[in-house]
Amino acid sequence: MKLQRKNRRALALGAIAVSGALALTACGSDDTGGTDGASSNTAANSSIKCDDAKGQLLADGSSAQKNAIDAWVKSFTAACSGVQINYKGSGSGAGVTAFTQGQVAFAGSDSALKPEEVTASKEICSGGQGIDLPMVGGPIAVGFNVPGVDKLVLNAETLAKIFDSKITNWNDAAIKKLNPDAKLPDLKIQAFHRSDESGTTDNFTKYLIAASPANWKYEGGKAWQAKGGQSAAGSSGVAAQVKQTSGAISYMELSYAKDGITPVTIDTGASAPVEATVENATKAIAAAKVVGTGKDLSLQLDYATKADGAYPITLVTYEIVCDKGNKAATLPTTKAFLRYIASEDGQGQLADAGYAPIPADIIAKVRTTIEGLS
C-alpha cells in the first residue's frame, strides 16, 4: 500500500513537473525565513517550523479543502505541541463572513474576496486588509450514481441543461449522443446543488457560463440561482445524497467523489474527453494568471479551455488573512501554519488526497507574502 501511494505521488508530481506547475523550493530555505534552527523552535519534523505557535487557532470556510486542511492540521499539531487548530469547513460564504466579523484568524474560500468584502475586512485588519493566498487546487468532479453506467461523458451544454432542469431523464437523446455505447436507463435525473453559499458553486457555474453561455443564463456566484433540483449543505452533504440516490448527479471536490460515486468525463472539444484527475486539473491551473494587486494573489482561471488533457472545471482555494493588523495572540500560529502548508512538504501531501499543488511561481509568491504578514 505504501508503495502504491509512493508511486501515485511520483506520478502526480511527474505530471505536474512536465506541465511546468511545480519546482517547489524547500520550506526551510531563505525565502521562508531562514534555516537557522537555533533561532526558532523547530519541530521534530524538520520541515515544520513551529516558531512561537501556541494555543488555539480558529478558522472556517471552504468545505472543498477540508480533507486537505485535516491532513495538514494532523501533521502540524503533532509536530508543534500545545497547538490546537479548529477548522470548521462551513463553506466559503460562512468563512468569509466569519473573517470579516473578526471571529477567525483566517478563512478558506474557493472564490477571491469581492471588493465589498475587502472593504469590510479593513474593519478588523488594523491598518491593512484581507488578502487572498492561493493554497489548494483541484478538480471539481461532477459525480453521478446511475445503475448500470460506470462511465459517462458529458459536455458543458448537457451539464447546463441538466442542472437547469431542461434535461430530466438519463436516456435523453443529448446524453445518448455523447455516450453511444452506454446502456442509459429510463430513469429520472436527480440533480443536487449546494444549499449553502459555496465557492464550489461559484467555480462550477463559472465553467457553465464560460463554456456554454447560451445554455446558462445566470450571473453565477456562491449562491445557487437555477430553478429546480434538490440541495444539500457542504461537499460532504451533496456527496452523501449522490451515494444514496439512484439517478443522482452533483458537483463536488474530487476527494468526495468515491464509494459509489463516479466522476463524469468532460467533452471540452479537445481531441479526447478529459477525466477529472489531479494531473489534468494541474494542467489547467498551471495556465492561471495572478490578477490580484499588491499582496493579494487572486487568480484568473480559464474555464473554457480546450487544451488536450486540461480538465476545465477546477477551483483554487484561498486562505484569507490580514496582510497587516492580525491579532497579536494568533499571528505567530497563523504564520507558522500557513508557512507549513505552503511549503514543499505541505504542498507535497495534496496529490495523495486528490488535490493539485499550486504552481511553482505562484506558491513562491505566497511564501514571500506569508513571511511579511504582521
mmCIF file of C-alpha atoms in Angstrom:
data_model
loop_
_atom_site.group_PDB
_atom_site.id
_atom_site.type_symbol
_atom_site.label_atom_id
_atom_site.label_comp_id
_atom_site.label_asym_id
_atom_site.label_seq_id
_atom_site.Cartn_x
_atom_site.Cartn_y
_atom_site.Cartn_z
ATOM 1 C CA MET A 1 0.000 0.000 0.000
ATOM 2 C CA LYS A 2 2.802 2.389 0.896
ATOM 3 C CA LEU A 3 4.492 1.576 -2.391
ATOM 4 C CA GLN A 4 1.292 2.328 -4.279
ATOM 5 C CA ARG A 5 0.952 5.682 -2.507
ATOM 6 C CA LYS A 6 4.576 6.442 -3.267
ATOM 7 C CA ASN A 7 4.125 5.575 -6.932
ATOM 8 C CA ARG A 8 0.943 7.631 -7.091
ATOM 9 C CA ARG A 9 2.692 10.654 -5.655
ATOM 10 C CA ALA A 10 5.610 10.225 -8.038
ATOM 11 C CA LEU A 11 3.229 10.004 -10.972
ATOM 12 C CA ALA A 12 1.305 13.098 -9.905
ATOM 13 C CA LEU A 13 4.401 15.161 -9.276
ATOM 14 C CA GLY A 14 5.953 13.976 -12.524
ATOM 15 C CA ALA A 15 2.925 15.148 -14.483
ATOM 16 C CA ILE A 16 2.989 18.443 -12.653
ATOM 17 C CA ALA A 17 6.627 18.977 -13.479
ATOM 18 C CA VAL A 18 6.000 18.300 -17.161
ATOM 19 C CA SER A 19 3.250 20.938 -17.209
ATOM 20 C CA GLY A 20 5.548 23.449 -15.586
ATOM 21 C CA ALA A 21 3.444 23.598 -12.488
ATOM 22 C CA LEU A 22 5.936 22.603 -9.833
ATOM 23 C CA ALA A 23 9.502 23.343 -8.966
ATOM 24 C CA LEU A 24 8.896 23.885 -5.303
ATOM 25 C CA THR A 25 11.569 25.242 -3.005
ATOM 26 C CA ALA A 26 12.105 23.853 0.453
ATOM 27 C CA CYS A 27 10.229 25.201 3.435
ATOM 28 C CA GLY A 28 13.431 25.847 5.328
ATOM 29 C CA SER A 29 15.084 27.904 2.578
ATOM 30 C CA ASP A 30 15.873 31.604 2.765
ATOM 31 C CA ASP A 31 12.595 32.669 1.156
ATOM 32 C CA THR A 32 10.692 31.166 4.075
ATOM 33 C CA GLY A 33 12.588 32.932 6.757
ATOM 34 C CA GLY A 34 15.950 31.238 7.027
ATOM 35 C CA THR A 35 17.245 27.850 8.065
ATOM 36 C CA ASP A 36 18.854 28.648 11.397
ATOM 37 C CA GLY A 37 17.220 26.126 13.720
ATOM 38 C CA ALA A 38 18.753 27.870 16.737
ATOM 39 C CA SER A 39 16.701 30.990 16.065
ATOM 40 C CA SER A 40 13.320 29.223 16.112
ATOM 41 C CA ASN A 41 11.537 26.364 17.807
ATOM 42 C CA THR A 42 11.947 23.817 15.022
ATOM 43 C CA ALA A 43 9.777 20.748 15.466
ATOM 44 C CA ALA A 44 10.995 17.172 15.477
ATOM 45 C CA ASN A 45 9.755 17.106 11.885
ATOM 46 C CA SER A 46 12.392 19.444 10.437
ATOM 47 C CA SER A 47 10.063 20.616 7.664
ATOM 48 C CA ILE A 48 7.732 22.241 10.204
ATOM 49 C CA LYS A 49 8.918 25.386 11.976
ATOM 50 C CA CYS A 50 6.707 25.972 15.000
ATOM 51 C CA ASP A 51 8.359 29.274 15.976
ATOM 52 C CA ASP A 52 6.153 30.801 18.691
ATOM 53 C CA ALA A 53 2.994 28.922 17.699
ATOM 54 C CA LYS A 54 0.800 28.178 20.697
ATOM 55 C CA GLY A 55 -2.773 27.940 21.883
ATOM 56 C CA GLN A 56 -5.939 27.534 19.830
ATOM 57 C CA LEU A 57 -6.430 28.860 16.310
ATOM 58 C CA LEU A 58 -9.955 29.184 14.927
ATOM 59 C CA ALA A 59 -10.606 29.088 11.179
ATOM 60 C CA ASP A 60 -13.580 28.406 8.933
ATOM 61 C CA GLY A 61 -14.597 28.338 5.284
ATOM 62 C CA SER A 62 -14.320 26.153 2.195
ATOM 63 C CA SER A 63 -15.541 22.603 2.654
ATOM 64 C CA ALA A 64 -13.751 21.685 -0.581
ATOM 65 C CA GLN A 65 -10.362 21.930 1.132
ATOM 66 C CA LYS A 66 -11.496 20.330 4.406
ATOM 67 C CA ASN A 67 -9.796 16.998 3.700
ATOM 68 C CA ALA A 68 -6.518 18.786 2.906
ATOM 69 C CA ILE A 69 -6.751 21.006 5.995
ATOM 70 C CA ASP A 70 -7.456 17.989 8.213
ATOM 71 C CA ALA A 71 -4.309 16.246 6.954
ATOM 72 C CA TRP A 72 -2.212 19.398 7.424
ATOM 73 C CA VAL A 73 -3.583 20.024 10.909
ATOM 74 C CA LYS A 74 -2.772 16.453 11.942
ATOM 75 C CA SER A 75 0.857 16.824 10.858
ATOM 76 C CA PHE A 76 1.295 20.345 12.222
ATOM 77 C CA THR A 77 -0.216 19.766 15.658
ATOM 78 C CA ALA A 78 1.712 16.508 16.042
ATOM 79 C CA ALA A 79 4.929 18.452 15.472
ATOM 80 C CA CYS A 80 4.017 21.570 17.461
ATOM 81 C CA SER A 81 2.942 20.630 20.965
ATOM 82 C CA GLY A 82 0.367 22.807 22.686
ATOM 83 C CA VAL A 83 -1.220 23.985 19.418
ATOM 84 C CA GLN A 84 -4.854 23.355 18.509
ATOM 85 C CA ILE A 85 -6.302 24.319 15.104
ATOM 86 C CA ASN A 86 -10.064 24.176 14.681
ATOM 87 C CA TYR A 87 -11.156 24.487 11.037
ATOM 88 C CA LYS A 88 -14.930 24.132 10.710
ATOM 89 C CA GLY A 89 -15.320 23.869 6.924
ATOM 90 C CA SER A 90 -18.759 25.513 6.967
ATOM 91 C CA GLY A 91 -18.453 26.747 3.367
ATOM 92 C CA SER A 92 -16.731 29.644 1.647
ATOM 93 C CA GLY A 93 -19.527 32.124 2.313
ATOM 94 C CA ALA A 94 -19.637 31.354 6.025
ATOM 95 C CA GLY A 95 -15.844 31.526 6.236
ATOM 96 C CA VAL A 96 -15.583 34.956 4.633
ATOM 97 C CA THR A 97 -18.343 36.258 6.902
ATOM 98 C CA ALA A 98 -16.595 34.876 9.983
ATOM 99 C CA PHE A 99 -13.345 36.502 8.848
ATOM 100 C CA THR A 100 -14.809 39.948 8.176
ATOM 101 C CA GLN A 101 -16.515 39.808 11.572
ATOM 102 C CA GLY A 102 -13.223 39.040 13.301
ATOM 103 C CA GLN A 103 -14.292 35.604 14.511
ATOM 104 C CA VAL A 104 -11.440 33.605 12.931
ATOM 105 C CA ALA A 105 -7.721 34.068 12.332
ATOM 106 C CA PHE A 106 -8.036 33.048 8.690
ATOM 107 C CA ALA A 107 -10.697 31.755 6.333
ATOM 108 C CA GLY A 108 -10.740 29.386 3.383
ATOM 109 C CA SER A 109 -12.623 30.427 0.254
ATOM 110 C CA ASP A 110 -12.902 28.930 -3.221
ATOM 111 C CA SER A 111 -13.578 32.429 -4.547
ATOM 112 C CA ALA A 112 -11.427 35.509 -4.146
ATOM 113 C CA LEU A 113 -12.659 38.342 -1.941
ATOM 114 C CA LYS A 114 -15.121 40.725 -3.568
ATOM 115 C CA PRO A 115 -14.454 44.499 -3.328
ATOM 116 C CA GLU A 116 -17.115 44.926 -0.645
ATOM 117 C CA GLU A 117 -15.582 42.062 1.358
ATOM 118 C CA VAL A 118 -12.143 43.678 1.143
ATOM 119 C CA THR A 119 -13.707 46.891 2.458
ATOM 120 C CA ALA A 120 -15.343 45.003 5.326
ATOM 121 C CA SER A 121 -12.044 43.312 6.181
ATOM 122 C CA LYS A 122 -10.398 46.674 6.850
ATOM 123 C CA GLU A 123 -12.542 46.959 9.963
ATOM 124 C CA ILE A 124 -10.780 44.001 11.566
ATOM 125 C CA CYS A 125 -7.359 44.238 9.862
ATOM 126 C CA SER A 126 -5.968 47.256 11.686
ATOM 127 C CA GLY A 127 -4.044 49.304 9.116
ATOM 128 C CA GLY A 128 -4.396 46.560 6.495
ATOM 129 C CA GLN A 129 -6.928 44.414 4.661
ATOM 130 C CA GLY A 130 -7.813 40.842 3.824
ATOM 131 C CA ILE A 131 -5.786 39.222 1.039
ATOM 132 C CA ASP A 132 -6.164 36.012 -0.980
ATOM 133 C CA LEU A 133 -3.389 33.404 -0.785
ATOM 134 C CA PRO A 134 -3.924 30.504 -3.245
ATOM 135 C CA MET A 135 -3.094 27.302 -1.393
ATOM 136 C CA VAL A 136 -5.097 24.352 -2.743
ATOM 137 C CA GLY A 137 -6.006 23.481 -6.306
ATOM 138 C CA GLY A 138 -8.037 20.690 -7.760
ATOM 139 C CA PRO A 139 -10.795 19.435 -9.999
ATOM 140 C CA ILE A 140 -14.478 19.837 -9.257
ATOM 141 C CA ALA A 141 -15.811 16.405 -10.071
ATOM 142 C CA VAL A 142 -19.319 16.025 -11.421
ATOM 143 C CA GLY A 143 -20.224 12.819 -9.656
ATOM 144 C CA PHE A 144 -23.098 10.551 -10.699
ATOM 145 C CA ASN A 145 -24.896 7.429 -9.485
ATOM 146 C CA VAL A 146 -26.679 5.737 -12.388
ATOM 147 C CA PRO A 147 -27.251 1.964 -12.106
ATOM 148 C CA GLY A 148 -25.532 0.042 -14.900
ATOM 149 C CA VAL A 149 -23.456 3.026 -16.044
ATOM 150 C CA ASP A 150 -19.811 3.077 -14.975
ATOM 151 C CA LYS A 151 -18.574 5.681 -17.422
ATOM 152 C CA LEU A 152 -20.298 8.833 -18.608
ATOM 153 C CA VAL A 153 -19.239 11.621 -20.946
ATOM 154 C CA LEU A 154 -20.991 14.990 -20.722
ATOM 155 C CA ASN A 155 -20.206 18.436 -22.085
ATOM 156 C CA ALA A 156 -20.963 21.955 -20.901
ATOM 157 C CA GLU A 157 -24.218 22.126 -22.852
ATOM 158 C CA THR A 158 -25.676 18.932 -21.391
ATOM 159 C CA LEU A 159 -24.498 19.812 -17.877
ATOM 160 C CA ALA A 160 -26.072 23.261 -18.106
ATOM 161 C CA LYS A 161 -29.368 21.733 -19.232
ATOM 162 C CA ILE A 162 -29.271 19.028 -16.550
ATOM 163 C CA PHE A 163 -28.682 21.500 -13.723
ATOM 164 C CA ASP A 164 -31.255 23.911 -15.162
ATOM 165 C CA SER A 165 -33.908 21.161 -15.310
ATOM 166 C CA LYS A 166 -34.008 21.196 -19.120
ATOM 167 C CA ILE A 167 -32.746 17.604 -19.421
ATOM 168 C CA THR A 168 -34.603 15.467 -16.896
ATOM 169 C CA ASN A 169 -34.059 11.820 -17.844
ATOM 170 C CA TRP A 170 -30.892 9.763 -18.195
ATOM 171 C CA ASN A 171 -31.882 8.316 -21.583
ATOM 172 C CA ASP A 172 -32.275 11.790 -23.104
ATOM 173 C CA ALA A 173 -31.132 11.980 -26.732
ATOM 174 C CA ALA A 174 -28.406 14.541 -25.944
ATOM 175 C CA ILE A 175 -26.831 12.209 -23.369
ATOM 176 C CA LYS A 176 -27.180 9.217 -25.700
ATOM 177 C CA LYS A 177 -25.324 11.083 -28.448
ATOM 178 C CA LEU A 178 -22.312 11.592 -26.164
ATOM 179 C CA ASN A 179 -22.490 8.001 -24.869
ATOM 180 C CA PRO A 180 -23.494 5.758 -27.813
ATOM 181 C CA ASP A 181 -22.229 2.584 -26.143
ATOM 182 C CA ALA A 182 -23.705 3.170 -22.687
ATOM 183 C CA LYS A 183 -26.886 1.427 -21.514
ATOM 184 C CA LEU A 184 -28.643 4.533 -20.260
ATOM 185 C CA PRO A 185 -31.736 3.698 -18.186
ATOM 186 C CA ASP A 186 -35.166 5.290 -18.388
ATOM 187 C CA LEU A 187 -34.548 6.982 -15.053
ATOM 188 C CA LYS A 188 -35.269 10.448 -13.732
ATOM 189 C CA ILE A 189 -32.239 12.663 -13.148
ATOM 190 C CA GLN A 190 -31.874 13.808 -9.541
ATOM 191 C CA ALA A 191 -29.648 16.903 -9.707
ATOM 192 C CA PHE A 192 -28.292 18.161 -6.394
ATOM 193 C CA HIS A 193 -26.728 21.564 -5.739
ATOM 194 C CA ARG A 194 -25.296 23.245 -2.662
ATOM 195 C CA SER A 195 -27.791 24.818 -0.261
ATOM 196 C CA ASP A 196 -25.126 26.966 1.407
ATOM 197 C CA GLU A 197 -23.117 29.764 -0.182
ATOM 198 C CA SER A 198 -20.243 27.915 -1.776
ATOM 199 C CA GLY A 199 -17.106 28.710 -3.711
ATOM 200 C CA THR A 200 -17.511 25.318 -5.360
ATOM 201 C CA THR A 201 -20.855 26.507 -6.718
ATOM 202 C CA ASP A 202 -19.196 29.730 -7.857
ATOM 203 C CA ASN A 203 -16.478 27.888 -9.789
ATOM 204 C CA PHE A 204 -18.833 25.278 -11.233
ATOM 205 C CA THR A 205 -21.194 27.945 -12.568
ATOM 206 C CA LYS A 206 -18.256 30.000 -13.882
ATOM 207 C CA TYR A 207 -17.453 26.961 -16.008
ATOM 208 C CA LEU A 208 -21.030 26.750 -17.296
ATOM 209 C CA ILE A 209 -21.074 30.486 -18.052
ATOM 210 C CA ALA A 210 -17.723 30.366 -19.879
ATOM 211 C CA ALA A 211 -18.214 27.103 -21.766
ATOM 212 C CA SER A 212 -21.948 27.229 -22.553
ATOM 213 C CA PRO A 213 -23.221 30.812 -22.219
ATOM 214 C CA ALA A 214 -26.204 30.111 -24.476
ATOM 215 C CA ASN A 215 -27.494 27.478 -22.032
ATOM 216 C CA TRP A 216 -26.588 29.030 -18.670
ATOM 217 C CA LYS A 217 -28.122 32.489 -18.377
ATOM 218 C CA TYR A 218 -27.480 33.030 -14.672
ATOM 219 C CA GLU A 219 -24.990 35.514 -13.236
ATOM 220 C CA GLY A 220 -23.196 32.982 -11.087
ATOM 221 C CA GLY A 221 -21.776 33.457 -7.610
ATOM 222 C CA LYS A 222 -21.631 31.493 -4.372
ATOM 223 C CA ALA A 223 -25.421 31.158 -4.086
ATOM 224 C CA TRP A 224 -27.201 28.698 -6.412
ATOM 225 C CA GLN A 225 -29.516 30.540 -8.799
ATOM 226 C CA ALA A 226 -31.107 27.997 -11.147
ATOM 227 C CA LYS A 227 -34.611 26.708 -10.501
ATOM 228 C CA GLY A 228 -35.470 23.144 -9.631
ATOM 229 C CA GLY A 229 -33.218 20.399 -8.424
ATOM 230 C CA GLN A 230 -32.521 19.430 -4.829
ATOM 231 C CA SER A 231 -29.991 20.759 -2.350
ATOM 232 C CA ALA A 232 -27.687 19.734 0.481
ATOM 233 C CA ALA A 233 -25.137 21.528 2.636
ATOM 234 C CA GLY A 234 -21.414 21.215 2.030
ATOM 235 C CA SER A 235 -19.398 18.971 -0.263
ATOM 236 C CA SER A 236 -19.989 16.075 2.134
ATOM 237 C CA GLY A 237 -23.731 16.732 2.022
ATOM 238 C CA VAL A 238 -24.134 16.601 -1.756
ATOM 239 C CA ALA A 239 -21.796 13.604 -1.921
ATOM 240 C CA ALA A 240 -23.930 11.735 0.615
ATOM 241 C CA GLN A 241 -27.070 12.440 -1.434
ATOM 242 C CA VAL A 242 -25.467 11.164 -4.646
ATOM 243 C CA LYS A 243 -24.314 7.974 -2.920
ATOM 244 C CA GLN A 244 -27.784 7.114 -1.630
ATOM 245 C CA THR A 245 -29.931 8.355 -4.524
ATOM 246 C CA SER A 246 -30.367 6.366 -7.718
ATOM 247 C CA GLY A 247 -30.124 8.685 -10.729
ATOM 248 C CA ALA A 248 -28.341 11.418 -8.786
ATOM 249 C CA ILE A 249 -25.712 13.849 -10.033
ATOM 250 C CA SER A 250 -23.917 16.730 -8.340
ATOM 251 C CA TYR A 251 -20.672 18.699 -8.279
ATOM 252 C CA MET A 252 -18.072 18.285 -5.539
ATOM 253 C CA GLU A 253 -14.360 18.404 -4.897
ATOM 254 C CA LEU A 254 -12.686 15.258 -6.249
ATOM 255 C CA SER A 255 -11.804 13.735 -2.864
ATOM 256 C CA TYR A 256 -15.544 13.436 -2.108
ATOM 257 C CA ALA A 257 -16.288 11.533 -5.342
ATOM 258 C CA LYS A 258 -15.760 7.999 -4.076
ATOM 259 C CA ASP A 259 -17.551 4.992 -2.568
ATOM 260 C CA GLY A 260 -20.293 4.649 -5.153
ATOM 261 C CA ILE A 261 -19.838 7.998 -6.883
ATOM 262 C CA THR A 262 -18.275 8.036 -10.354
ATOM 263 C CA PRO A 263 -16.884 11.271 -11.862
ATOM 264 C CA VAL A 264 -18.127 12.397 -15.280
ATOM 265 C CA THR A 265 -15.577 12.706 -18.102
ATOM 266 C CA ILE A 266 -15.856 16.119 -19.768
ATOM 267 C CA ASP A 267 -16.010 16.675 -23.529
ATOM 268 C CA THR A 268 -14.301 20.072 -23.866
ATOM 269 C CA GLY A 269 -13.828 19.994 -27.616
ATOM 270 C CA ALA A 270 -10.261 18.754 -27.205
ATOM 271 C CA SER A 271 -9.005 15.698 -29.100
ATOM 272 C CA ALA A 272 -10.452 13.437 -26.374
ATOM 273 C CA PRO A 273 -12.786 13.823 -23.376
ATOM 274 C CA VAL A 274 -10.932 14.753 -20.185
ATOM 275 C CA GLU A 275 -11.145 12.876 -16.889
ATOM 276 C CA ALA A 276 -11.354 14.583 -13.508
ATOM 277 C CA THR A 277 -7.865 13.855 -12.175
ATOM 278 C CA VAL A 278 -5.294 15.800 -10.196
ATOM 279 C CA GLU A 279 -2.911 15.731 -13.145
ATOM 280 C CA ASN A 280 -5.500 17.081 -15.590
ATOM 281 C CA ALA A 281 -6.616 19.811 -13.188
ATOM 282 C CA THR A 282 -2.993 20.796 -12.603
ATOM 283 C CA LYS A 283 -2.521 21.261 -16.332
ATOM 284 C CA ALA A 284 -5.424 23.711 -16.385
ATOM 285 C CA ILE A 285 -4.395 25.542 -13.205
ATOM 286 C CA ALA A 286 -0.830 25.935 -14.493
ATOM 287 C CA ALA A 287 -2.211 28.388 -17.064
ATOM 288 C CA ALA A 288 -3.788 30.598 -14.359
ATOM 289 C CA LYS A 289 -2.742 34.247 -14.115
ATOM 290 C CA VAL A 290 -2.325 36.341 -10.967
ATOM 291 C CA VAL A 291 -4.787 39.222 -11.215
ATOM 292 C CA GLY A 292 -4.680 40.454 -7.617
ATOM 293 C CA THR A 293 -2.951 43.715 -6.769
ATOM 294 C CA GLY A 294 -0.447 44.437 -4.024
ATOM 295 C CA LYS A 295 -0.071 41.428 -1.748
ATOM 296 C CA ASP A 296 -3.311 39.893 -2.974
ATOM 297 C CA LEU A 297 -2.656 36.826 -5.158
ATOM 298 C CA SER A 298 -6.094 36.030 -6.566
ATOM 299 C CA LEU A 299 -6.011 34.071 -9.837
ATOM 300 C CA GLN A 300 -7.843 34.017 -13.144
ATOM 301 C CA LEU A 301 -8.656 30.530 -14.436
ATOM 302 C CA ASP A 302 -9.591 29.536 -17.997
ATOM 303 C CA TYR A 303 -12.824 27.585 -17.562
ATOM 304 C CA ALA A 304 -13.364 27.317 -21.323
ATOM 305 C CA THR A 305 -10.004 25.694 -22.056
ATOM 306 C CA LYS A 306 -9.890 23.198 -24.914
ATOM 307 C CA ALA A 307 -6.274 22.204 -24.360
ATOM 308 C CA ASP A 308 -5.674 18.465 -24.597
ATOM 309 C CA GLY A 309 -5.688 16.859 -21.167
ATOM 310 C CA ALA A 310 -6.719 20.043 -19.339
ATOM 311 C CA TYR A 311 -9.703 19.493 -17.038
ATOM 312 C CA PRO A 312 -11.777 22.687 -17.175
ATOM 313 C CA ILE A 313 -13.898 22.539 -14.002
ATOM 314 C CA THR A 314 -11.272 23.497 -11.457
ATOM 315 C CA LEU A 315 -11.095 25.566 -8.341
ATOM 316 C CA VAL A 316 -8.381 27.205 -6.302
ATOM 317 C CA THR A 317 -8.959 27.617 -2.588
ATOM 318 C CA TYR A 318 -7.527 30.736 -0.996
ATOM 319 C CA GLU A 319 -6.534 31.194 2.604
ATOM 320 C CA ILE A 320 -7.765 34.666 3.502
ATOM 321 C CA VAL A 321 -5.778 36.563 6.114
ATOM 322 C CA CYS A 322 -4.950 40.152 7.051
ATOM 323 C CA ASP A 323 -1.808 41.493 5.386
ATOM 324 C CA LYS A 324 -1.433 43.841 8.366
ATOM 325 C CA GLY A 325 -3.256 44.132 11.655
ATOM 326 C CA ASN A 326 -3.523 40.448 12.561
ATOM 327 C CA LYS A 327 -4.259 39.789 16.225
ATOM 328 C CA ALA A 328 -1.022 39.516 18.193
ATOM 329 C CA ALA A 329 -2.274 36.461 20.066
ATOM 330 C CA THR A 330 -2.826 34.403 16.914
ATOM 331 C CA LEU A 331 -0.318 35.851 14.412
ATOM 332 C CA PRO A 332 2.627 33.527 15.275
ATOM 333 C CA THR A 333 0.474 30.395 14.966
ATOM 334 C CA THR A 334 -1.221 31.645 11.797
ATOM 335 C CA LYS A 335 2.117 32.361 10.115
ATOM 336 C CA ALA A 336 3.660 29.072 11.216
ATOM 337 C CA PHE A 337 0.705 27.028 9.951
ATOM 338 C CA LEU A 338 0.428 28.904 6.647
ATOM 339 C CA ARG A 339 4.196 28.644 6.182
ATOM 340 C CA TYR A 340 3.955 24.874 6.590
ATOM 341 C CA ILE A 341 1.034 24.307 4.209
ATOM 342 C CA ALA A 342 2.733 26.448 1.553
ATOM 343 C CA SER A 343 5.999 24.531 1.957
ATOM 344 C CA GLU A 344 7.248 21.770 -0.294
ATOM 345 C CA ASP A 345 6.236 19.194 2.299
ATOM 346 C CA GLY A 346 2.771 20.682 2.790
ATOM 347 C CA GLN A 347 2.057 21.005 -0.918
ATOM 348 C CA GLY A 348 3.508 17.544 -1.472
ATOM 349 C CA GLN A 349 0.679 15.996 0.551
ATOM 350 C CA LEU A 350 -2.018 17.282 -1.789
ATOM 351 C CA ALA A 351 -1.789 14.786 -4.660
ATOM 352 C CA ASP A 352 -2.367 11.795 -2.371
ATOM 353 C CA ALA A 353 -5.524 13.472 -1.054
ATOM 354 C CA GLY A 354 -6.930 14.209 -4.522
ATOM 355 C CA TYR A 355 -5.837 17.843 -4.740
ATOM 356 C CA ALA A 356 -3.450 19.726 -7.002
ATOM 357 C CA PRO A 357 -0.471 21.703 -5.672
ATOM 358 C CA ILE A 358 -0.251 25.381 -6.567
ATOM 359 C CA PRO A 359 2.151 26.122 -9.495
ATOM 360 C CA ALA A 360 5.740 26.899 -8.530
ATOM 361 C CA ASP A 361 5.903 30.571 -9.467
ATOM 362 C CA ILE A 362 2.667 31.328 -7.623
ATOM 363 C CA ILE A 363 3.431 29.368 -4.445
ATOM 364 C CA ALA A 364 6.811 31.140 -4.254
ATOM 365 C CA LYS A 365 4.936 34.457 -4.071
ATOM 366 C CA VAL A 366 2.628 33.001 -1.428
ATOM 367 C CA ARG A 367 5.611 32.056 0.747
ATOM 368 C CA THR A 368 7.121 35.520 0.484
ATOM 369 C CA THR A 369 3.794 37.112 1.366
ATOM 370 C CA ILE A 370 3.327 34.888 4.427
ATOM 371 C CA GLU A 371 6.674 35.985 5.841
ATOM 372 C CA GLY A 372 5.558 39.620 5.584
ATOM 373 C CA LEU A 373 2.286 39.188 7.491
ATOM 374 C CA SER A 374 2.110 41.421 10.555
#
